[in-house]
Coordinates of C-alpha atoms and ligand atoms in Angstrom, one line a residue:
Chain A
X1 CA -26.2 127.7 79.0
X2 CA -23.4 129.6 78.2
X3 CA -24.1 132.5 75.8
X4 CA -20.9 135.1 74.5
X5 CA -21.9 138.1 72.8
X6 CA -19.5 140.3 70.8
X7 CA -16.8 139.7 73.2
X8 CA -13.6 141.7 72.9
X9 CA -10.6 141.3 74.8
X10 CA -7.3 142.7 74.7
X11 CA -3.6 142.3 75.9
X12 CA -2.6 146.2 76.6
X13 CA -4.1 147.8 73.5
X14 CA -3.9 144.7 71.2
X15 CA -7.2 143.0 70.8
X16 CA -6.7 139.4 70.7
X17 CA -10.4 138.4 70.5
X18 CA -12.5 140.9 68.3
X19 CA -16.0 140.8 68.9
X20 CA -16.9 136.8 68.9
X21 CA -20.5 135.5 69.5
X22 CA -20.9 131.7 70.5
X23 CA -23.2 129.7 72.5
X24 CA -22.9 126.4 74.7
X25 CA -26.2 124.4 75.2
X26 CA -26.5 122.3 78.4
X27 CA -25.5 118.9 77.7
X28 CA -23.4 119.6 74.5
X29 CA -20.0 119.2 73.6
X30 CA -18.9 122.5 71.5
X31 CA -15.3 123.0 70.4
X32 CA -13.6 126.1 69.4
X33 CA -10.9 125.5 66.5
X34 CA -8.3 127.4 65.3
X35 CA -4.4 127.9 64.4
X36 CA -2.0 128.9 67.1
X37 CA -2.8 132.6 68.2
X38 CA -6.5 132.5 66.9
X39 CA -7.5 133.6 70.4
X40 CA -9.0 130.4 71.8
X41 CA -7.1 130.3 74.9
X42 CA -7.8 134.3 75.3
X43 CA -11.5 133.3 75.1
X44 CA -11.1 130.8 77.8
X45 CA -9.5 132.8 80.0
X46 CA -11.9 135.8 79.7
X47 CA -14.8 133.3 80.5
X48 CA -12.9 132.2 83.7
X49 CA -12.5 135.9 84.6
X50 CA -8.7 135.8 84.2
X51 CA -9.2 138.4 81.7
X52 CA -11.4 141.5 81.6
X53 CA -13.5 142.0 78.4
X54 CA -13.2 145.6 76.6
X55 CA -16.7 145.1 75.5
X56 CA -19.4 142.6 74.9
X57 CA -21.0 140.0 77.4
X58 CA -20.9 136.8 78.8
X59 CA -23.9 135.2 80.4
X60 CA -24.1 131.6 82.0
X61 CA -27.5 130.3 82.9
X62 CA -29.2 133.4 82.5
X63 CA -26.5 135.7 84.9
X64 CA -24.1 138.0 83.7
X65 CA -20.5 137.2 84.6
X66 CA -19.2 140.6 83.9
X67 CA -17.3 141.8 87.1
X68 CA -17.3 138.5 88.8
X69 CA -14.0 138.0 89.9
X70 CA -12.4 134.4 88.8
X71 CA -12.8 132.5 92.2
X72 CA -16.4 133.1 92.2
X73 CA -17.0 132.1 88.5
X74 CA -15.5 128.7 89.9
X75 CA -18.3 128.6 92.4
X76 CA -21.1 129.4 89.8
X77 CA -20.0 126.2 88.0
X78 CA -17.3 126.7 85.2
X79 CA -14.2 125.0 85.4
X80 CA -11.3 125.2 83.4
X81 CA -8.2 122.8 82.6
X82 CA -5.9 125.5 81.0
X83 CA -3.4 125.1 78.3
X84 CA -0.3 123.1 78.8
X85 CA -2.2 121.3 82.0
X86 CA -0.6 123.9 84.6
X87 CA -0.4 121.2 87.5
X88 CA 1.0 122.3 90.8
X89 CA 4.1 120.0 89.8
X90 CA 5.7 120.0 93.0
X91 CA 2.6 118.9 94.8
X92 CA 1.3 115.4 94.9
X93 CA -1.9 114.2 92.9
X94 CA -4.1 114.2 95.9
X95 CA -3.2 117.8 96.4
X96 CA -3.7 118.8 93.1
X97 CA -7.1 117.3 93.0
X98 CA -8.0 118.9 96.6
X99 CA -7.0 122.1 95.2
X100 CA -9.7 121.6 92.4
X101 CA -12.2 121.2 95.3
X102 CA -11.1 124.5 97.0
X103 CA -14.2 126.1 96.9
X104 CA -16.5 123.3 98.2
X105 CA -17.5 123.1 101.8
X106 CA -19.2 119.5 101.3
X107 CA -16.3 117.2 102.7
X108 CA -18.2 114.2 102.4
X109 CA -19.0 115.1 98.6
X110 CA -15.3 116.1 98.1
X111 CA -14.4 112.5 99.3
X112 CA -16.7 110.7 97.0
X113 CA -15.4 112.6 94.1
X114 CA -11.8 111.7 94.8
X115 CA -12.6 108.2 94.7
X116 CA -14.8 108.5 91.5
X117 CA -11.6 110.2 89.9
X118 CA -9.4 107.4 90.9
X119 CA -11.6 105.1 89.6
X120 CA -11.6 106.8 86.5
X121 CA -8.1 107.1 86.1
X122 CA -6.5 104.1 88.2
X123 CA -3.1 105.5 87.6
X124 CA -3.6 108.6 89.4
X125 CA -5.0 106.4 92.2
X126 CA -2.0 103.9 92.6
X127 CA 0.3 106.9 92.6
X128 CA -2.0 109.5 94.4
X129 CA 1.1 110.7 96.7
X130 CA 3.5 111.4 94.2
X131 CA 4.1 114.6 92.9
X132 CA 2.3 115.6 89.6
X133 CA 5.3 116.5 87.9
X134 CA 6.8 112.8 87.6
X135 CA 3.9 111.6 85.6
X136 CA 3.6 111.1 81.8
X137 CA 2.1 114.1 79.5
X138 CA -1.3 111.8 79.1
X139 CA -1.4 111.1 82.7
X140 CA -0.9 115.0 83.8
X141 CA -3.6 115.5 81.3
X142 CA -5.7 113.1 83.0
X143 CA -4.8 115.1 86.6
X144 CA -5.6 118.3 85.0
X145 CA -9.0 117.2 83.9
X146 CA -9.6 115.1 87.1
X147 CA -8.7 118.4 89.0
X148 CA -11.2 120.5 87.2
X149 CA -13.8 118.0 87.7
X150 CA -13.2 118.3 91.3
X151 CA -15.1 121.5 91.6
X152 CA -18.3 119.4 90.0
X153 CA -18.6 122.1 87.2
X154 CA -21.7 122.3 85.3
X155 CA -19.6 123.4 82.3
X156 CA -16.0 122.0 81.9
X157 CA -13.5 124.0 79.5
X158 CA -10.8 122.2 78.3
X159 CA -7.9 124.2 76.5
X160 CA -5.8 121.6 74.1
X161 CA -6.0 118.6 76.4
X162 CA -4.5 116.5 73.5
X163 CA -1.3 119.2 73.1
X164 CA 2.0 116.8 72.9
X165 CA 0.2 113.3 73.5
X166 CA 0.2 110.2 71.2
X167 CA -2.7 109.4 69.0
X168 CA -3.5 106.5 71.4
X169 CA -3.4 108.9 74.6
X170 CA -5.4 111.5 72.7
X171 CA -8.0 108.5 71.8
X172 CA -8.2 107.9 75.7
X173 CA -8.7 111.6 76.4
X174 CA -11.7 111.9 74.0
X175 CA -13.1 108.8 75.4
X176 CA -13.1 110.6 78.7
X177 CA -14.4 113.5 77.6
X178 CA -17.4 111.4 76.0
X179 CA -17.7 109.7 79.4
X180 CA -18.1 112.9 81.4
X181 CA -20.9 114.5 78.7
X182 CA -22.5 111.1 79.2
X183 CA -22.5 112.1 83.0
X184 CA -24.2 115.3 82.4
X185 CA -21.6 117.8 82.1
X186 CA -21.5 120.3 79.5
X187 CA -18.1 121.0 77.7
X188 CA -16.2 123.6 75.9
X189 CA -13.4 122.1 74.0
X190 CA -10.5 124.1 72.6
X191 CA -8.4 122.0 70.1
X192 CA -6.1 122.3 67.2
X193 CA -6.7 118.7 66.5
X194 CA -9.7 119.4 64.6
X195 CA -10.6 115.8 63.6
X196 CA -10.4 114.6 67.0
X197 CA -12.5 117.4 68.3
X198 CA -15.3 117.4 65.7
X199 CA -15.8 113.8 65.8
X200 CA -17.2 114.4 69.3
X201 CA -18.5 117.7 69.0
X202 CA -22.5 118.6 68.7
X203 CA -21.2 122.0 67.4
X204 CA -17.8 123.7 66.3
X205 CA -16.7 127.1 65.8
X206 CA -13.7 128.0 63.6
X207 CA -11.6 131.2 65.0
X208 CA -9.3 133.1 62.8
X209 CA -7.0 135.9 64.1
X210 CA -9.5 136.7 66.9
X211 CA -12.8 136.1 64.8
X212 CA -15.4 133.6 64.3
X213 CA -15.1 132.5 60.7
X214 CA -17.7 130.2 60.4
X215 CA -19.7 127.4 62.6
X216 CA -21.9 124.8 62.1
X217 CA -22.5 120.9 63.5
X218 CA -19.4 118.8 64.2
X219 CA -20.5 116.6 61.5
X220 CA -20.9 119.1 59.1
X221 CA -17.5 120.6 59.8
X222 CA -15.9 117.2 59.2
X223 CA -16.8 117.3 55.8
X224 CA -16.6 120.9 54.8
X225 CA -14.1 121.8 52.5
X226 CA -12.5 124.9 54.3
X227 CA -12.1 122.7 57.3
X228 CA -10.4 120.1 55.6
X229 CA -8.2 122.1 54.0
X230 CA -7.0 124.2 56.8
X231 CA -7.4 121.8 59.9
X232 CA -7.4 118.5 58.4
X233 CA -4.4 118.4 56.1
X234 CA -6.5 117.5 53.1
X235 CA -5.6 119.1 49.6
Chain B
X1 CA 35.8 126.2 124.3
X2 CA 33.3 128.0 126.7
X3 CA 33.9 130.9 124.4
X4 CA 32.8 129.2 121.4
X5 CA 29.6 128.1 123.0
X6 CA 28.9 131.7 124.5
X7 CA 29.2 132.9 120.9
X8 CA 27.1 130.3 119.7
X9 CA 24.3 131.2 122.0
X10 CA 24.5 134.6 121.2
X11 CA 24.5 134.2 117.6
X12 CA 21.7 131.6 117.6
X13 CA 19.6 134.4 119.6
X14 CA 20.5 137.2 117.3
X15 CA 19.7 134.7 114.5
X16 CA 16.5 133.9 115.8
X17 CA 15.6 137.5 115.9
X18 CA 16.6 138.0 112.1
X19 CA 14.8 134.7 111.2
X20 CA 11.6 135.9 112.8
X21 CA 11.6 139.2 110.4
X22 CA 13.0 137.1 107.5
X23 CA 9.9 134.8 107.3
X24 CA 8.0 138.1 106.4
X25 CA 10.3 139.2 103.4
X26 CA 10.2 135.7 102.0
X27 CA 6.5 134.9 102.3
X28 CA 5.4 138.0 100.7
X29 CA 8.0 137.9 98.0
X30 CA 7.2 134.1 97.4
X31 CA 3.7 135.1 96.6
X32 CA 3.8 138.6 95.0
X33 CA 7.6 138.6 94.0
X34 CA 7.8 142.1 95.6
X35 CA 10.9 143.0 98.1
X36 CA 8.6 144.7 100.9
X37 CA 11.4 146.9 102.1
X38 CA 8.9 148.3 104.5
X39 CA 8.9 144.9 106.6
X40 CA 11.5 146.7 108.6
X41 CA 9.1 149.3 109.9
X42 CA 6.5 146.5 110.4
X43 CA 8.8 145.2 112.7
X44 CA 9.3 148.6 114.6
X45 CA 5.6 149.3 114.9
X46 CA 5.3 146.3 116.3
X47 CA 7.7 146.9 119.2
X48 CA 5.7 150.4 119.6
X49 CA 2.6 148.5 119.7
X50 CA 3.9 146.2 122.5
X51 CA 5.1 149.1 124.4
X52 CA 1.8 151.2 124.0
X53 CA 0.0 147.9 125.0
X54 CA 1.8 148.1 128.2
X55 CA 1.2 151.7 128.8
X56 CA -2.7 151.2 128.0
X57 CA -2.4 148.7 130.6
X58 CA -1.4 151.2 133.2
X59 CA 2.5 151.0 132.7
X60 CA 2.4 148.2 135.4
X61 CA 5.7 147.7 137.0
X62 CA 5.5 145.6 140.1
X63 CA 4.0 142.2 140.0
X64 CA 4.8 138.4 140.2
X65 CA 7.2 137.0 137.5
X66 CA 4.2 134.3 136.6
X67 CA 2.0 137.6 135.8
X68 CA 4.7 139.1 133.7
X69 CA 5.6 135.9 131.7
X70 CA 2.1 134.8 131.4
X71 CA 0.0 138.0 131.6
X72 CA 1.8 140.9 130.6
X73 CA 4.1 139.4 127.9
X74 CA 1.4 137.7 126.1
X75 CA -0.8 141.0 126.0
X76 CA 2.2 142.7 124.7
X77 CA 2.5 140.4 121.7
X78 CA -0.9 140.6 120.8
X79 CA -0.8 144.2 121.2
X80 CA 2.2 144.4 118.9
X81 CA 0.6 142.1 116.4
X82 CA -2.3 143.9 116.2
X83 CA -0.5 147.2 115.1
X84 CA 1.8 145.3 113.0
X85 CA -0.9 143.0 111.1
X86 CA -3.0 146.4 110.6
X87 CA -0.3 148.3 109.4
X88 CA 0.9 145.7 106.7
X89 CA -2.6 145.2 105.8
X90 CA -3.3 148.9 105.2
X91 CA 0.1 149.5 103.1
X92 CA -0.9 146.1 101.0
X93 CA -4.5 147.8 100.2
X94 CA -3.6 151.1 99.8
X95 CA -0.2 151.0 98.5
X96 CA 0.7 147.6 96.6
X97 CA -2.6 146.4 95.4
X98 CA -3.3 149.5 93.1
X99 CA 0.2 148.6 91.8
X100 CA -0.1 145.0 91.3
X101 CA 0.3 145.0 87.5
X102 CA 2.8 147.9 87.5
X103 CA 6.3 147.6 86.4
X104 CA 8.4 145.9 89.3
X105 CA 10.2 149.3 90.2
X106 CA 7.0 150.9 91.2
X107 CA 6.0 148.8 94.3
X108 CA 9.8 148.7 95.1
X109 CA 10.1 152.5 95.2
X110 CA 6.6 152.7 97.0
X111 CA 7.8 150.3 99.6
X112 CA 10.9 152.5 100.4
X113 CA 8.4 155.4 100.7
X114 CA 6.4 153.7 103.0
X115 CA 9.5 152.7 105.0
X116 CA 10.3 156.3 105.3
X117 CA 6.9 157.1 106.1
X118 CA 6.5 155.0 108.9
X119 CA 9.6 155.9 110.5
X120 CA 8.9 159.4 110.4
X121 CA 5.6 159.0 111.2
X122 CA 6.6 157.2 114.6
X123 CA 9.3 159.8 115.1
X124 CA 7.1 162.9 114.8
X125 CA 3.8 161.9 116.2
X126 CA 4.0 159.0 118.5
X127 CA 4.4 161.3 121.2
X128 CA 1.4 163.0 120.3
X129 CA -0.8 159.9 121.3
X130 CA -2.4 160.2 124.8
X131 CA -0.1 158.7 127.3
X132 CA 2.7 157.9 124.9
X133 CA 6.0 159.3 125.5
X134 CA 8.1 161.3 122.9
X135 CA 9.9 159.0 120.2
X136 CA 12.3 161.4 118.9
X137 CA 14.9 159.4 121.2
X138 CA 15.2 155.8 122.0
X139 CA 12.4 154.5 124.4
X140 CA 13.0 152.2 127.5
X141 CA 11.1 148.8 126.9
X142 CA 9.2 147.7 129.6
X143 CA 10.7 145.5 132.2
X144 CA 9.3 141.9 132.1
X145 CA 9.9 140.6 135.1
X146 CA 11.3 137.1 135.1
X147 CA 12.9 137.7 131.4
X148 CA 14.5 141.4 131.3
X149 CA 18.1 141.1 132.8
X150 CA 17.8 137.5 133.6
X151 CA 20.1 134.9 132.8
X152 CA 20.9 131.1 133.2
X153 CA 24.6 130.0 134.0
X154 CA 26.0 126.7 132.4
X155 CA 29.6 126.9 133.6
X156 CA 31.0 129.8 132.3
X157 CA 28.5 130.1 129.6
X158 CA 25.8 132.6 130.2
X159 CA 22.4 132.3 128.5
X160 CA 20.0 135.6 128.8
X161 CA 16.5 134.5 129.4
X162 CA 15.6 136.9 126.4
X163 CA 17.5 134.7 124.2
X164 CA 15.7 131.7 125.5
X165 CA 12.4 133.6 124.7
X166 CA 13.9 134.6 121.1
X167 CA 14.8 131.1 120.0
X168 CA 11.7 129.6 121.7
X169 CA 9.4 131.9 119.9
X170 CA 11.2 131.1 116.5
X171 CA 10.8 127.2 117.2
X172 CA 7.0 127.7 118.1
X173 CA 6.5 130.0 115.1
X174 CA 8.5 127.5 112.7
X175 CA 6.3 124.5 114.0
X176 CA 3.3 126.9 113.5
X177 CA 4.3 127.7 109.8
X178 CA 4.9 124.0 109.0
X179 CA 1.4 123.3 110.2
X180 CA -0.3 126.3 108.6
X181 CA 1.4 125.7 105.1
X182 CA 1.1 121.9 104.9
X183 CA -2.2 121.2 106.8
X184 CA -4.5 124.0 106.5
X185 CA -6.8 125.2 103.5
X186 CA -5.3 128.9 103.5
X187 CA -1.9 127.3 103.7
X188 CA -2.4 125.1 100.6
X189 CA -3.9 127.8 98.7
X190 CA -0.7 130.2 99.4
X191 CA 1.6 127.4 98.2
X192 CA -0.4 127.0 94.9
X193 CA -0.5 130.7 94.5
X194 CA 3.4 131.1 94.8
X195 CA 3.3 128.6 92.1
X196 CA 1.2 129.8 89.7
X197 CA -1.2 132.7 90.5
X198 CA -3.6 132.2 87.3
X199 CA -3.9 128.5 88.0
X200 CA -4.6 129.2 91.8
X201 CA -7.6 131.4 90.6
X202 CA -9.0 128.6 88.2
X203 CA -9.1 126.5 91.4
X204 CA -11.5 129.0 93.0
X205 CA -8.6 130.6 95.3
X206 CA -9.2 134.4 96.1
X207 CA -5.8 135.4 95.4
X208 CA -6.1 138.6 97.2
X209 CA -7.1 136.9 100.2
X210 CA -3.9 134.9 100.1
X211 CA -1.7 137.8 99.5
X212 CA -3.4 139.6 102.7
X213 CA -2.7 136.4 104.7
X214 CA 0.8 136.5 103.5
X215 CA 1.4 139.9 104.6
X216 CA -0.6 139.3 108.0
X217 CA 1.6 136.2 108.7
X218 CA 5.0 138.0 108.2
X219 CA 3.8 141.1 110.1
X220 CA 2.7 138.9 113.1
X221 CA 6.3 137.4 113.2
X222 CA 7.7 140.7 113.0
X223 CA 5.7 142.0 115.8
X224 CA 7.2 138.9 118.1
X225 CA 10.7 139.9 116.9
X226 CA 10.0 143.5 118.1
X227 CA 9.1 142.3 121.4
X228 CA 12.2 140.1 121.3
X229 CA 14.4 143.0 120.3
X230 CA 13.0 145.2 123.2
X231 CA 13.4 142.4 125.7
X232 CA 17.0 141.8 124.3
X233 CA 18.4 145.5 124.0
X234 CA 16.1 147.1 126.5
X235 CA 15.0 150.0 124.3
X236 CA 13.4 150.6 121.1
X237 CA 13.4 153.3 118.6
X238 CA 12.1 154.6 115.5
X239 CA 15.2 153.7 113.4
X240 CA 15.5 150.3 114.9
X241 CA 13.8 148.7 111.7
X242 CA 16.4 149.6 109.3
X243 CA 19.6 147.5 109.9
X244 CA 17.4 144.8 111.5
X245 CA 15.2 144.7 108.5
X246 CA 18.2 144.8 106.2
X247 CA 19.7 142.0 108.1
X248 CA 16.8 139.9 107.8
X249 CA 16.4 140.6 104.1
X250 CA 20.0 139.2 103.8
X251 CA 19.0 136.2 106.1
X252 CA 15.8 135.6 103.5
X253 CA 18.3 135.9 100.7
X254 CA 21.1 133.7 102.2
X255 CA 18.4 131.1 102.7
X256 CA 16.7 131.3 99.3
X257 CA 14.1 134.0 98.9
X258 CA 10.7 132.5 98.9
X259 CA 11.7 129.6 100.7
X260 CA 10.2 129.8 104.5
X261 CA 12.6 127.5 105.9
X262 CA 15.2 129.3 104.2
X263 CA 14.6 132.3 106.0
X264 CA 14.6 130.4 109.3
X265 CA 18.2 128.7 108.3
X266 CA 19.3 132.1 106.7
X267 CA 18.7 134.0 109.9
X268 CA 20.3 131.3 112.4
X269 CA 23.6 131.2 110.1
X270 CA 23.9 134.9 109.6
X271 CA 23.4 135.6 113.6
X272 CA 26.2 133.0 114.3
X273 CA 28.4 133.9 111.7
X274 CA 28.3 137.7 112.8
X275 CA 28.7 136.5 116.4
X276 CA 31.9 134.2 115.6
X277 CA 33.4 136.6 113.6
X278 CA 33.7 139.1 116.3
X279 CA 35.4 136.7 118.2
X280 CA 37.3 134.6 116.3
X281 CA 38.8 136.8 113.8
X282 CA 42.0 138.5 114.9
X283 CA 42.9 142.1 114.7
X284 CA 40.7 144.9 113.9
X285 CA 38.9 142.9 111.4
X286 CA 37.1 141.3 114.4
X287 CA 36.2 144.1 116.2
X288 CA 32.3 144.6 116.7
X289 CA 32.2 147.5 114.0
X290 CA 33.3 144.8 111.4
X291 CA 30.1 142.8 112.3
X292 CA 28.0 143.9 109.7
X293 CA 30.9 143.7 107.2
X294 CA 31.1 139.7 107.7
X295 CA 27.1 139.7 107.5
X296 CA 27.1 141.1 103.9
X297 CA 30.5 139.3 102.9
X298 CA 28.5 136.2 103.5
X299 CA 25.9 137.4 101.6
X300 CA 28.0 138.3 98.6
X301 CA 30.0 135.0 99.0
X302 CA 26.6 133.0 98.7
X303 CA 25.1 134.9 95.9
X304 CA 28.4 134.2 93.8
X305 CA 28.4 130.5 94.6
X306 CA 25.0 129.6 95.1
X307 CA 22.7 132.3 93.8
X308 CA 19.5 130.4 94.5
X309 CA 20.3 130.7 98.5
X310 CA 21.5 127.6 100.9
X311 CA 18.1 125.8 100.8
X312 CA 17.0 127.1 97.3
X313 CA 14.9 129.9 96.1
X314 CA 11.6 128.9 95.4
X315 CA 11.7 128.3 91.6
X316 CA 8.2 129.6 90.1
X317 CA 7.3 126.4 88.3
X318 CA 5.0 126.9 85.3
X319 CA 4.2 124.3 82.7
Ligands
ADP401 N1 -0.2 137.1 77.4 C1 -0.5 137.5 76.6 N2 0.1 139.1 76.2 C2 0.1 139.4 75.1 N3 -0.4 139.0 73.9 C3 -1.1 137.8 74.1 C4 -0.7 137.0 75.4 N4 -1.3 135.8 75.3 C5 -1.6 135.9 74.1 N5 -1.4 136.9 73.2 C6 -1.8 137.1 72.0 O1 -3.3 137.1 71.6 C7 -3.5 136.1 70.5 C8 -4.2 135.3 71.1 O2 -3.6 134.1 71.6 P1 -4.2 132.9 72.4 O3 -5.6 133.2 72.7 O4 -3.4 132.4 73.3 O5 -4.1 132.0 71.0 P2 -4.7 130.4 70.8 O6 -5.0 130.0 72.3 O7 -5.7 130.3 70.0 O8 -3.4 130.0 70.2 C9 -2.1 136.0 69.8 O9 -1.7 136.8 69.0 C10 -1.2 136.0 71.3 O10 0.4 136.4 70.5
MG402 MG1 -3.8 128.3 73.2

């Protein structure tokens, strides 16, 4: 479904992503792991069209994405919940969700999806007119995911959804991700919390300073020594 | 007491003029963090566009007041808007957009360049457009029967109809802006973009289009201000955008730059302070020559004691 090939992305003259290739198959959960500064967010930002590629290519459903502006990429079916959630903090929950559906014209469908989000996250429904900035970290993450879902994406990209959350809240978010997968959404999950991410992932890629070091199925990586040492805190 | 009411009305109508221009500074700043110093000239070309519309209509002079107020005046406003908005969009596309990722100073200097360019262009070439008078000196603004030179009297207080027009136009624009920002999709996209442009892109918002809307809305209001200025002072000239633009920019900062309501309040406060200062401050400091001084003293005081402006600048909030 998504095919990234030899992608190089730079900030100014510094390459942050140095020629990575990976793919995401329809229906899968694929995770990108790596420590701070590895280039995970840069990768997602490039796929979303916020950053231009220096070289390489991104193909989505067989169509190249290069030169496609960010707002058109959303229309093609790729949504992102960015790192740090980036909610419109002074706007209400409902306004945030409606912005997530900005590119859609089917008013009735948007209404249904709003109702679905409120069913999935009842706390958002109960407090839909309150400003997004007033919610707890976990609730804000739910809103960020809900907002991304409002575009009815085929591919949902989540950048560190567990950041700053309690283990229990992280569990809730991970269960939500599984639920979305079961509804047919393909997921590209960026995480520093390797154990949480690998336990869901069909496939994982490990990124270090802009390069993919190795990849395998989620299960295999959970048992992999290199991953255990570097990301799971084992000796 | 009559003098107080008289000066209050004068101040509010002057302030409404500032406010109509100030909105343009504030919406553009709120979205691209650019102080568009050419905005005063967008106001000026709006006035010239309204004038040109009148010429194109055959320079009509004799008509009923109904024709003047409901036919001629709206036509002039629309003509002014077309000129202002096209010019604003053209400068955005040709001058500012290519510099969007450049250091802040580059678009700022460009804005000053555009401002000089537009002034000189009107001064040198307006007269070369068939039918238009030479613009090297002030041009008398068309008389709108029923407005120009007319006034109402309340006891000893005189209210120019042009003042009522200006204040009414500001009121209508404020309501329109509230509706636009809060109730339309483009308006919501504008607010989202001003808070976080990258995340706005992730929502599927075409940020280029939002930026164009911001320039267009600001220019449309500036054109109304251009007509109001013509009706109030009876003439227009290529330099009119300089001081009016500077005052309107002051008003935008006063109210809190980036904040639309702030621009409205800032404009009105500035107008009232100017008008009161020339009346109630004794001696030479209250002379009309000191009017601009008091305006900028007010600005300095606000910047020292309330740097975010009266209503608070738009704080760009990013997580
Ligand atoms: N806006 C930016 N400007 C310059 N360098 C950046 C910017 N964002 C990230 N970087 C650099 O790019 C590299 C990759 O960053 P990032 O993709 O955010 O990593 P990760 O998401 O894996 O933590 C880092 O070295 C970081 O310092
Ligand atoms: Mg990151």
